[in-house]
Short mmCIF file of C-alpha atoms in Angstrom, two decimals:
data_model
loop_
_atom_site.label_atom_id
_atom_site.label_comp_id
_atom_site.label_asym_id
_atom_site.label_seq_id
_atom_site.Cartn_x
_atom_site.Cartn_y
_atom_site.Cartn_z
CA MET H 1 102.07 33.59 82.76
CA ARG H 2 101.49 35.81 79.70
CA ILE H 3 100.22 38.65 81.94
CA LEU H 4 103.34 38.34 84.10
CA LEU H 5 105.60 38.54 81.05
CA VAL H 6 103.75 41.59 79.73
CA CYS H 7 103.93 43.40 83.09
CA THR H 8 107.62 42.54 83.40
CA ALA H 9 108.26 43.92 79.93
CA CYS H 10 106.40 47.13 80.78
CA LEU H 11 108.43 47.51 83.98
CA PHE H 12 111.72 47.07 82.16
CA SER H 13 110.58 49.50 79.45
CA THR H 14 109.74 52.15 82.06
CA MET H 15 113.04 51.61 83.84
CA ALA H 16 114.95 51.84 80.57
CA ALA H 17 113.19 55.09 79.67
CA ALA H 18 114.03 56.55 83.06
CA GLU H 19 117.67 55.52 82.72
CA SER H 20 117.79 56.99 79.21
CA ARG H 21 116.40 60.32 80.42
CA ILE H 22 118.93 60.44 83.27
CA GLU H 23 121.72 59.81 80.76
CA GLN H 24 120.34 62.57 78.52
CA ARG H 25 120.31 65.00 81.43
CA ASP H 26 123.95 64.24 82.16
CA ARG H 27 124.83 64.72 78.50
CA TYR H 28 122.90 67.99 78.36
CA ARG H 29 124.68 69.35 81.44
CA SER H 30 128.07 68.34 80.09
CA ALA H 31 127.41 69.75 76.63
CA MET H 32 126.15 73.07 78.01
CA ALA H 33 129.18 73.33 80.32
CA GLU H 34 131.54 72.59 77.42
CA LEU H 35 129.75 75.13 75.24
CA GLN H 36 130.13 77.84 77.85
CA ARG H 37 133.74 76.97 78.67
CA GLN H 38 135.46 76.17 75.37
CA PRO H 39 135.36 77.56 71.80
CA GLY H 40 134.80 75.19 68.93
CA ASP H 41 132.39 72.32 68.42
CA GLY H 42 133.41 70.02 71.24
CA TRP H 43 129.91 70.33 72.67
CA LYS H 44 128.49 68.53 69.64
CA ARG H 45 130.25 65.29 70.58
CA LEU H 46 128.68 65.46 74.00
CA ALA H 47 125.31 66.32 72.50
CA THR H 48 125.03 63.06 70.62
CA GLU H 49 122.09 60.94 71.71
CA LEU H 50 120.09 64.08 72.55
CA ASP H 51 117.65 63.81 69.66
CA GLY H 52 114.20 64.01 71.18
CA TYR H 53 115.50 65.50 74.44
CA PRO H 54 113.14 68.36 75.39
CA LEU H 55 115.88 70.90 76.13
CA LEU H 56 117.90 70.41 72.94
CA PRO H 57 116.71 73.76 71.48
CA TYR H 58 118.25 75.56 74.47
CA LEU H 59 121.60 73.94 73.74
CA GLU H 60 121.41 74.83 70.05
CA ARG H 61 120.38 78.40 70.78
CA ALA H 62 123.25 78.82 73.25
CA ALA H 63 125.61 77.62 70.53
CA LEU H 64 124.08 80.02 68.02
CA GLU H 65 124.41 83.04 70.30
CA ARG H 66 127.89 82.10 71.53
CA SER H 67 129.36 82.05 68.04
CA LYS H 68 127.89 85.47 67.28
CA PRO H 69 126.24 87.72 69.88
CA ASN H 70 124.04 88.95 67.03
CA PRO H 71 123.52 85.88 64.84
CA SER H 72 122.70 86.37 61.20
CA ILE H 73 119.08 86.68 60.15
CA ALA H 74 119.47 83.49 58.11
CA ALA H 75 120.69 81.61 61.18
CA VAL H 76 117.84 83.00 63.29
CA GLU H 77 115.26 82.02 60.68
CA ALA H 78 116.78 78.55 60.41
CA PHE H 79 116.52 78.11 64.18
CA ILE H 80 112.91 79.28 64.18
CA ALA H 81 112.10 76.90 61.35
CA ARG H 82 113.71 74.01 63.26
CA TRP H 83 111.90 74.81 66.53
CA PRO H 84 108.65 76.49 65.48
CA ASP H 85 106.14 77.59 68.11
CA SER H 86 108.66 77.06 70.92
CA LEU H 87 109.48 79.54 73.65
CA SER H 88 113.12 79.50 72.54
CA ALA H 89 112.13 80.48 69.01
CA GLN H 90 109.74 83.15 70.24
CA THR H 91 112.29 84.82 72.52
CA LEU H 92 114.99 84.66 69.84
CA ARG H 93 112.59 86.16 67.31
CA GLU H 94 111.67 89.00 69.67
CA THR H 95 115.30 89.71 70.53
CA THR H 96 116.08 89.87 66.81
CA LEU H 97 113.07 92.08 66.11
CA ARG H 98 114.31 94.58 68.70
CA ARG H 99 117.73 94.55 67.07
CA LEU H 100 116.16 95.18 63.65
CA ALA H 101 113.99 97.99 65.01
CA ASN H 102 116.98 99.71 66.59
CA ALA H 103 118.74 99.47 63.23
CA ASP H 104 115.66 100.79 61.36
CA ASP H 105 115.72 97.64 59.21
CA TRP H 106 111.97 97.70 58.75
CA SER H 107 111.75 95.48 55.67
CA THR H 108 113.42 92.57 57.50
CA PHE H 109 111.40 93.39 60.59
CA LYS H 110 108.17 93.02 58.63
CA ARG H 111 109.29 89.72 57.14
CA MET H 112 110.07 88.27 60.55
CA TRP H 113 107.10 89.75 62.40
CA ARG H 114 104.73 87.63 64.42
CA ASP H 115 102.14 89.21 66.72
CA SER H 116 103.45 89.84 70.22
CA GLU H 117 102.12 91.00 73.57
CA ALA H 118 105.24 93.13 74.09
CA ARG H 119 104.27 96.79 73.96
CA ASP H 120 107.60 97.93 72.50
CA LEU H 121 107.38 95.43 69.66
CA ARG H 122 103.80 96.35 68.87
CA CYS H 123 104.95 99.96 68.57
CA ALA H 124 107.81 98.86 66.33
CA TRP H 125 105.37 96.94 64.13
CA GLN H 126 103.33 100.09 63.51
CA ARG H 127 106.53 101.97 62.69
CA ALA H 128 107.44 99.24 60.22
CA ARG H 129 104.06 99.66 58.56
CA ILE H 130 104.57 103.42 58.32
CA SER H 131 108.01 102.92 56.79
CA SER H 132 106.45 100.91 53.95
CA GLY H 133 103.85 103.57 53.19
CA GLU H 134 100.93 102.26 55.25
CA THR H 135 98.89 104.54 57.51
CA PRO H 136 97.88 102.91 60.79
CA ASP H 137 94.49 103.79 62.20
CA PHE H 138 95.00 105.57 65.53
CA SER H 139 91.96 104.20 67.35
CA LYS H 140 92.54 100.65 66.12
CA ASP H 141 96.33 100.34 66.01
CA ILE H 142 97.88 102.97 68.30
CA GLU H 143 95.50 104.21 70.97
CA ALA H 144 95.82 101.11 73.18
CA LEU H 145 99.62 101.47 73.03
CA TRP H 146 99.37 105.13 73.95
CA GLN H 147 96.79 104.94 76.72
CA GLN H 148 98.99 103.30 79.37
CA PRO H 149 99.62 104.79 82.83
CA ARG H 150 103.22 103.60 82.92
CA ALA H 151 106.24 105.00 81.10
CA THR H 152 106.52 104.75 77.32
CA PRO H 153 109.17 102.39 75.90
CA PRO H 154 111.68 104.53 73.95
CA ILE H 155 110.93 102.62 70.76
CA CYS H 156 107.34 103.91 70.90
CA GLU H 157 108.24 107.59 71.01
CA PRO H 158 108.71 108.03 67.22
CA LEU H 159 105.33 106.37 66.65
CA PHE H 160 103.58 108.75 69.03
CA ALA H 161 105.46 111.70 67.55
CA TRP H 162 104.19 110.65 64.09
CA ALA H 163 100.62 110.41 65.42
CA ARG H 164 100.94 113.80 67.12
CA GLN H 165 102.30 115.41 63.97
CA ASN H 166 99.52 114.14 61.72
CA GLY H 167 96.84 115.20 64.21
CA SER H 168 95.52 111.76 65.20
CA LEU H 169 97.03 112.02 68.70
CA THR H 170 95.04 114.98 69.98
CA ASP H 171 95.19 117.06 73.14
CA ALA H 172 92.19 115.07 74.38
CA HIS H 173 94.21 111.85 74.06
CA VAL H 174 97.12 113.47 75.89
CA TRP H 175 94.89 114.60 78.75
CA ALA H 176 93.22 111.20 78.97
CA ARG H 177 96.60 109.57 79.48
CA ILE H 178 97.66 112.20 82.01
CA GLU H 179 94.52 111.50 84.01
CA GLY H 180 95.10 107.75 83.85
CA ALA H 181 98.71 108.12 85.00
CA ALA H 182 97.68 110.49 87.82
CA ALA H 183 94.98 108.06 88.97
CA ALA H 184 97.61 105.30 88.96
CA ALA H 185 99.94 107.53 91.02
CA ASN H 186 102.65 107.75 88.34
CA PRO H 187 103.79 111.39 88.56
CA GLU H 188 106.90 110.87 86.42
CA THR H 189 104.76 109.58 83.57
CA VAL H 190 102.47 112.60 83.96
CA ALA H 191 105.46 114.95 83.81
CA THR H 192 106.84 113.24 80.72
CA ILE H 193 103.51 113.35 78.87
CA ALA H 194 103.09 117.02 79.84
CA THR H 195 105.93 117.90 77.46
CA ARG H 196 103.57 117.14 74.56
CA LEU H 197 101.44 120.11 75.60
CA GLY H 198 102.18 123.79 75.31
CA GLY H 199 101.70 126.95 77.34
CA GLY H 200 99.14 126.88 80.10
CA ASP H 201 98.15 123.28 79.44
CA ARG H 202 101.69 122.11 80.04
CA ALA H 203 101.92 124.08 83.28
CA ALA H 204 98.59 122.62 84.43
CA ALA H 205 99.76 119.07 83.69
CA GLU H 206 103.03 119.66 85.53
CA ARG H 207 101.03 120.90 88.51
CA ILE H 208 99.13 117.60 88.53
CA ALA H 209 102.44 115.72 88.48
CA SER H 210 103.78 117.79 91.38
CA SER H 211 100.58 117.35 93.37
CA VAL H 212 100.74 113.57 93.03
CA ARG H 213 104.47 113.48 93.78
CA ASP H 214 104.53 115.80 96.83
CA PRO H 215 100.92 116.34 97.93
CA ALA H 216 101.63 117.77 101.40
CA ILE H 217 103.86 120.52 100.05
CA VAL H 218 101.95 121.33 96.88
CA LEU H 219 98.43 121.25 98.33
CA ALA H 220 99.45 123.69 101.06
CA LYS H 221 99.43 126.35 98.32
CA ALA H 222 96.30 125.16 96.55
CA ALA H 223 93.94 127.68 98.15
CA THR H 224 95.50 130.39 95.98
CA TRP H 225 95.03 128.48 92.71
CA PRO H 226 92.45 129.59 90.13
CA ASP H 227 89.23 127.59 90.09
CA THR H 228 89.78 125.72 86.82
CA VAL H 229 89.15 122.13 85.81
CA ARG H 230 92.88 121.36 85.80
CA SER H 231 93.48 122.98 89.18
CA ARG H 232 90.68 120.93 90.67
CA ASP H 233 92.13 117.80 89.03
CA ALA H 234 95.53 118.54 90.60
CA ILE H 235 93.91 118.88 94.02
CA ALA H 236 91.75 115.77 93.65
CA TYR H 237 94.58 113.48 92.47
CA GLY H 238 96.91 114.94 95.09
CA MET H 239 94.35 114.47 97.85
CA VAL H 240 94.14 110.76 97.07
CA ARG H 241 97.89 110.41 97.56
CA PHE H 242 97.83 112.67 100.64
CA ALA H 243 95.04 110.65 102.26
CA ARG H 244 96.99 107.45 101.69
CA ARG H 245 100.05 108.90 103.44
CA ASP H 246 98.35 110.87 106.23
CA SER H 247 94.58 110.68 106.35
CA ALA H 248 94.27 113.09 109.30
CA ALA H 249 96.32 115.81 107.60
CA ALA H 250 94.42 115.22 104.37
CA GLU H 251 91.15 115.62 106.26
CA THR H 252 92.34 119.00 107.55
CA ARG H 253 93.41 120.12 104.09
CA TRP H 254 90.09 119.06 102.55
CA ALA H 255 88.20 121.06 105.20
CA GLU H 256 90.07 124.10 103.92
CA LEU H 257 89.76 123.43 100.18
CA GLY H 258 86.42 121.68 99.85
CA SER H 259 84.31 124.84 99.80
CA LYS H 260 86.70 127.00 97.77
CA PHE H 261 86.25 125.25 94.42
CA GLN H 262 83.35 124.25 92.18
CA TRP H 263 84.00 120.52 92.04
CA ASP H 264 82.45 118.26 89.45
CA ASP H 265 81.10 114.93 90.71
CA ALA H 266 84.08 112.85 89.58
CA GLN H 267 86.59 115.09 91.35
CA LYS H 268 84.61 115.32 94.58
CA HIS H 269 83.84 111.61 94.65
CA ARG H 270 87.53 110.76 94.15
CA VAL H 271 88.46 112.77 97.25
CA LEU H 272 85.58 111.60 99.43
CA ASN H 273 86.29 107.97 98.54
CA ALA H 274 89.99 108.31 99.42
CA LEU H 275 89.27 110.03 102.74
CA ALA H 276 86.68 107.40 103.67
CA VAL H 277 88.90 104.46 102.76
CA TYR H 278 92.11 105.72 104.33
CA ARG H 279 90.37 106.91 107.49
CA SER H 280 89.01 103.36 107.67
CA THR H 281 92.36 101.59 107.27
CA SER H 282 93.41 103.01 110.63
CA TYR H 283 89.91 102.50 112.11
CA SER H 284 89.64 106.20 112.93
CA PRO H 285 86.68 107.21 115.13
CA ASP H 286 84.98 108.96 112.23
CA ALA H 287 85.57 106.12 109.75
CA LEU H 288 82.10 104.56 109.93
CA ALA H 289 80.35 107.93 109.66
CA ARG H 290 82.41 108.79 106.58
CA LEU H 291 81.62 105.46 104.91
CA LYS H 292 77.92 105.77 105.67
CA ALA H 293 77.88 109.29 104.23
CA LEU H 294 79.79 108.34 101.10
CA PRO H 295 77.53 108.84 98.04
CA ILE H 296 76.70 105.60 96.24
CA GLU H 297 78.30 107.00 93.08
CA ALA H 298 81.58 107.55 94.97
CA ALA H 299 81.79 104.01 96.34
CA ASP H 300 83.94 101.27 94.87
CA ASP H 301 84.78 97.70 95.90
CA SER H 302 87.45 98.92 98.33
CA SER H 303 85.17 101.36 100.14
CA ARG H 304 82.37 98.78 100.27
CA GLU H 305 84.66 96.21 101.86
CA TRP H 306 85.91 98.73 104.42
CA HIS H 307 82.33 99.65 105.25
CA VAL H 308 81.75 96.03 106.22
CA ARG H 309 84.98 95.78 108.21
CA VAL H 310 84.51 99.01 110.16
CA ALA H 311 80.88 98.22 110.98
CA LEU H 312 81.93 94.75 112.08
CA ALA H 313 84.73 96.15 114.26
CA ALA H 314 82.22 98.48 115.91
CA GLY H 315 79.91 95.56 116.66
CA ASP H 316 77.13 97.28 114.70
CA TRP H 317 75.40 94.24 113.22
CA ASN H 318 72.58 96.15 111.55
CA GLU H 319 75.08 98.41 109.78
CA THR H 320 77.20 95.36 108.88
CA LEU H 321 74.19 93.87 107.09
CA VAL H 322 73.49 97.17 105.33
CA ALA H 323 77.11 97.28 104.16
CA LEU H 324 76.94 93.70 102.93
CA ASP H 325 73.79 94.54 100.99
CA ARG H 326 75.61 97.42 99.27
CA MET H 327 78.38 95.21 97.92
CA SER H 328 78.66 94.50 94.22
CA GLU H 329 77.25 91.23 92.90
CA GLU H 330 80.77 89.91 92.40
CA GLN H 331 81.65 90.67 96.01
CA LYS H 332 78.43 89.12 97.28
CA ALA H 333 79.34 85.87 95.51
CA ASP H 334 82.62 85.60 97.46
CA ALA H 335 82.48 82.86 100.11
CA ARG H 336 83.92 85.08 102.86
CA TRP H 337 81.17 87.67 102.56
CA ARG H 338 78.46 85.03 102.26
CA TYR H 339 79.74 83.44 105.46
CA LEU H 340 79.87 86.80 107.21
CA ARG H 341 76.29 87.50 106.10
CA ALA H 342 75.17 84.23 107.69
CA ARG H 343 77.02 85.02 110.92
CA THR H 344 75.57 88.53 110.95
CA LEU H 345 72.07 87.13 110.57
CA ILE H 346 72.74 84.88 113.56
CA LYS H 347 73.78 87.93 115.59
CA LEU H 348 70.52 89.58 114.58
CA ASP H 349 68.60 86.49 115.77
CA ARG H 350 67.56 85.58 112.20
CA LYS H 351 68.60 81.92 112.35
CA ASN H 352 66.06 80.80 109.75
CA ASP H 353 67.54 83.23 107.22
CA ALA H 354 71.09 82.15 108.04
CA ALA H 355 70.47 78.37 107.81
CA PRO H 356 70.27 78.07 103.98
CA LEU H 357 73.39 80.25 103.61
CA PHE H 358 75.37 77.96 105.92
CA ALA H 359 74.03 74.86 104.15
CA GLU H 360 75.01 76.18 100.71
CA LEU H 361 78.48 77.19 101.88
CA ALA H 362 79.07 73.87 103.63
CA ARG H 363 78.92 72.13 100.24
CA GLU H 364 82.00 74.06 99.07
CA ALA H 365 85.60 72.93 99.53
CA ASN H 366 87.06 76.18 100.79
CA PHE H 367 87.96 77.76 104.14
CA HIS H 368 84.63 79.47 104.66
CA GLY H 369 82.81 76.36 103.50
CA PHE H 370 84.57 74.45 106.27
CA LEU H 371 83.63 77.13 108.82
CA ALA H 372 80.02 76.88 107.70
CA ALA H 373 80.13 73.09 108.02
CA ASP H 374 81.45 73.47 111.57
CA TRP H 375 78.63 75.88 112.36
CA ILE H 376 75.89 73.47 111.31
CA ASP H 377 77.80 70.33 112.36
CA GLN H 378 78.10 68.89 108.86
CA PRO H 379 81.08 66.98 107.36
CA TYR H 380 83.53 68.96 105.24
CA SER H 381 83.22 68.86 101.47
CA ILE H 382 86.72 67.76 100.51
CA CYS H 383 87.86 67.84 96.90
CA PRO H 384 89.69 64.70 95.66
CA ASP H 385 93.48 64.47 95.91
CA THR H 386 93.78 63.89 92.18
CA LEU H 387 91.63 64.08 89.08
CA SER H 388 89.88 60.99 87.78
CA ALA H 389 92.52 58.76 86.25
CA ASP H 390 92.80 59.00 82.47
CA GLY H 391 96.07 57.46 81.40
CA ALA H 392 95.56 58.18 77.72
CA ALA H 393 94.84 61.88 78.31
CA GLU H 394 97.82 62.20 80.63
CA HIS H 395 100.12 60.46 78.14
CA ALA H 396 98.92 62.77 75.35
CA LEU H 397 99.41 65.81 77.56
CA LEU H 398 102.99 64.89 78.37
CA GLN H 399 103.76 64.79 74.65
CA GLN H 400 103.18 68.54 74.56
CA THR H 401 106.74 69.73 73.99
CA ASP H 402 106.52 72.99 75.96
CA LEU H 403 105.15 71.17 78.99
CA ALA H 404 107.83 68.48 78.63
CA ARG H 405 110.47 71.23 78.73
CA ALA H 406 108.87 72.71 81.84
CA PHE H 407 108.98 69.38 83.66
CA GLU H 408 112.54 68.73 82.49
CA PHE H 409 113.79 72.10 83.73
CA HIS H 410 112.05 71.36 87.02
CA ALA H 411 113.84 68.03 87.25
CA LEU H 412 117.14 69.87 86.70
CA GLY H 413 116.34 72.38 89.45
CA ARG H 414 116.17 75.27 86.95
CA LEU H 415 112.97 76.75 88.37
CA ASP H 416 112.94 80.10 86.58
CA GLU H 417 113.18 78.41 83.19
CA ALA H 418 110.68 75.77 84.29
CA ARG H 419 108.10 78.42 85.21
CA ARG H 420 108.58 80.30 81.95
CA GLU H 421 108.04 77.13 79.91
CA TRP H 422 105.06 76.20 82.09
CA ASP H 423 103.40 79.58 81.54
CA PHE H 424 104.09 79.32 77.80
CA ALA H 425 102.59 75.82 77.69
CA MET H 426 99.46 76.90 79.58
CA THR H 427 98.53 79.32 76.77
CA LYS H 428 98.19 76.35 74.41
CA LEU H 429 96.11 74.07 76.64
CA THR H 430 92.38 73.81 77.18
CA PRO H 431 91.01 74.41 80.71
CA ALA H 432 90.66 70.64 81.21
CA GLU H 433 94.24 70.06 80.06
CA ARG H 434 95.52 72.77 82.40
CA LEU H 435 93.81 71.08 85.35
CA LEU H 436 95.35 67.75 84.38
CA ALA H 437 98.76 69.40 84.00
CA ALA H 438 98.46 70.87 87.50
CA ASP H 439 97.54 67.45 88.85
CA VAL H 440 100.54 65.86 87.14
CA ALA H 441 102.79 68.62 88.51
CA TYR H 442 101.47 68.03 92.02
CA ARG H 443 102.15 64.31 91.76
CA ASN H 444 105.67 65.04 90.51
CA GLU H 445 106.68 67.20 93.49
CA TRP H 446 105.95 70.54 91.85
CA PRO H 447 102.95 71.53 94.00
CA ASP H 448 103.02 75.30 93.52
CA ARG H 449 101.90 74.93 89.89
CA ALA H 450 98.64 73.44 91.11
CA VAL H 451 98.25 76.17 93.74
CA PHE H 452 98.78 79.04 91.29
CA LEU H 453 96.66 77.52 88.52
CA LEU H 454 93.74 76.53 90.71
CA SER H 455 93.79 79.90 92.46
#
């Protein structure tokens, strides 16, 4: 009888909590709608009974920003103090820091600063330090901000100009970034960085930008260029882009240019790799020969994978095994290539060598593990539907406020906000807690969180 009473009490408690949360959701929706529709404090009446509701900081922040598009620093600091370590506080802080940086209010910026992954804010932080008389160390504080293949945030430009003026941002640093941007196929970034150079260096950098942007047109004139390091760079980076767009035309152009210049290994290997890979993507007749002839130093993971694919497509099992042997250790550990190795060994009548590979794979709960199990007629290794039950750990996890906000936004159908809070919460959890969170999400009809996390 006592057990029945206890269970009944637990059931009613759970039902009451669920009803309370539903009521809070309705109040939150109504308060947010009132806040967005009407001036004044009418939303506060509707927000009663929301203490402890996970999304209350979003309501309070909306009220703060509605009253003043640029709330006072005191109001921002009060909000951050009320909701410390929350995503709402972090985004409000970063918005305010950008406002302070644009106003050159560096003293307030320094007072409000917390480390950030945002590149523009990290630049602003170094500018704030400079404004107070500090001297950042280029290699420690600035170089990582500079050496990016993508465009520079405008707020970083004064920092880089300061580093250039005092000599810490050298021509070598400029060229290193140009090369990185060219390799990443960002010609506009190359052209922008080129303005930091003068004379012939600037012209050489602009040629690299043009070659990456319009390789067919620019490389048609390359035979007349002087044989300099920068000319060869322009050709090599352009050839990579040209091969990607039209491997046959690039092959013809390389036949013309290859013997006219004194290439260094890096330049030549860049071109040979691109021609081999992009000839392979269309399974051109010469693709396998090009991959086999590619110097080991010129190979990368992409060319090694295409070597396997092209050899496999040609039905050349001996060459397929050679290509598999040439893969990196990381590639060799991948289940798909281990399975293909076993199948290749079967084709080569090496069943005894293939058997342990199939057996090992069959113990894994993945697609190629299932294929291996089929091959040796073994049952599939299926992972459990859920983690081992641990009610206490799950209860503790759900008390994590960021995760609670993620689940609440999901319940409201606000998926963008739910994902942002989820990602924010994941940075604070241990690997075991993240797995449990994914399991809870799966059981609460949010299956893609488990898919993305476990992937």
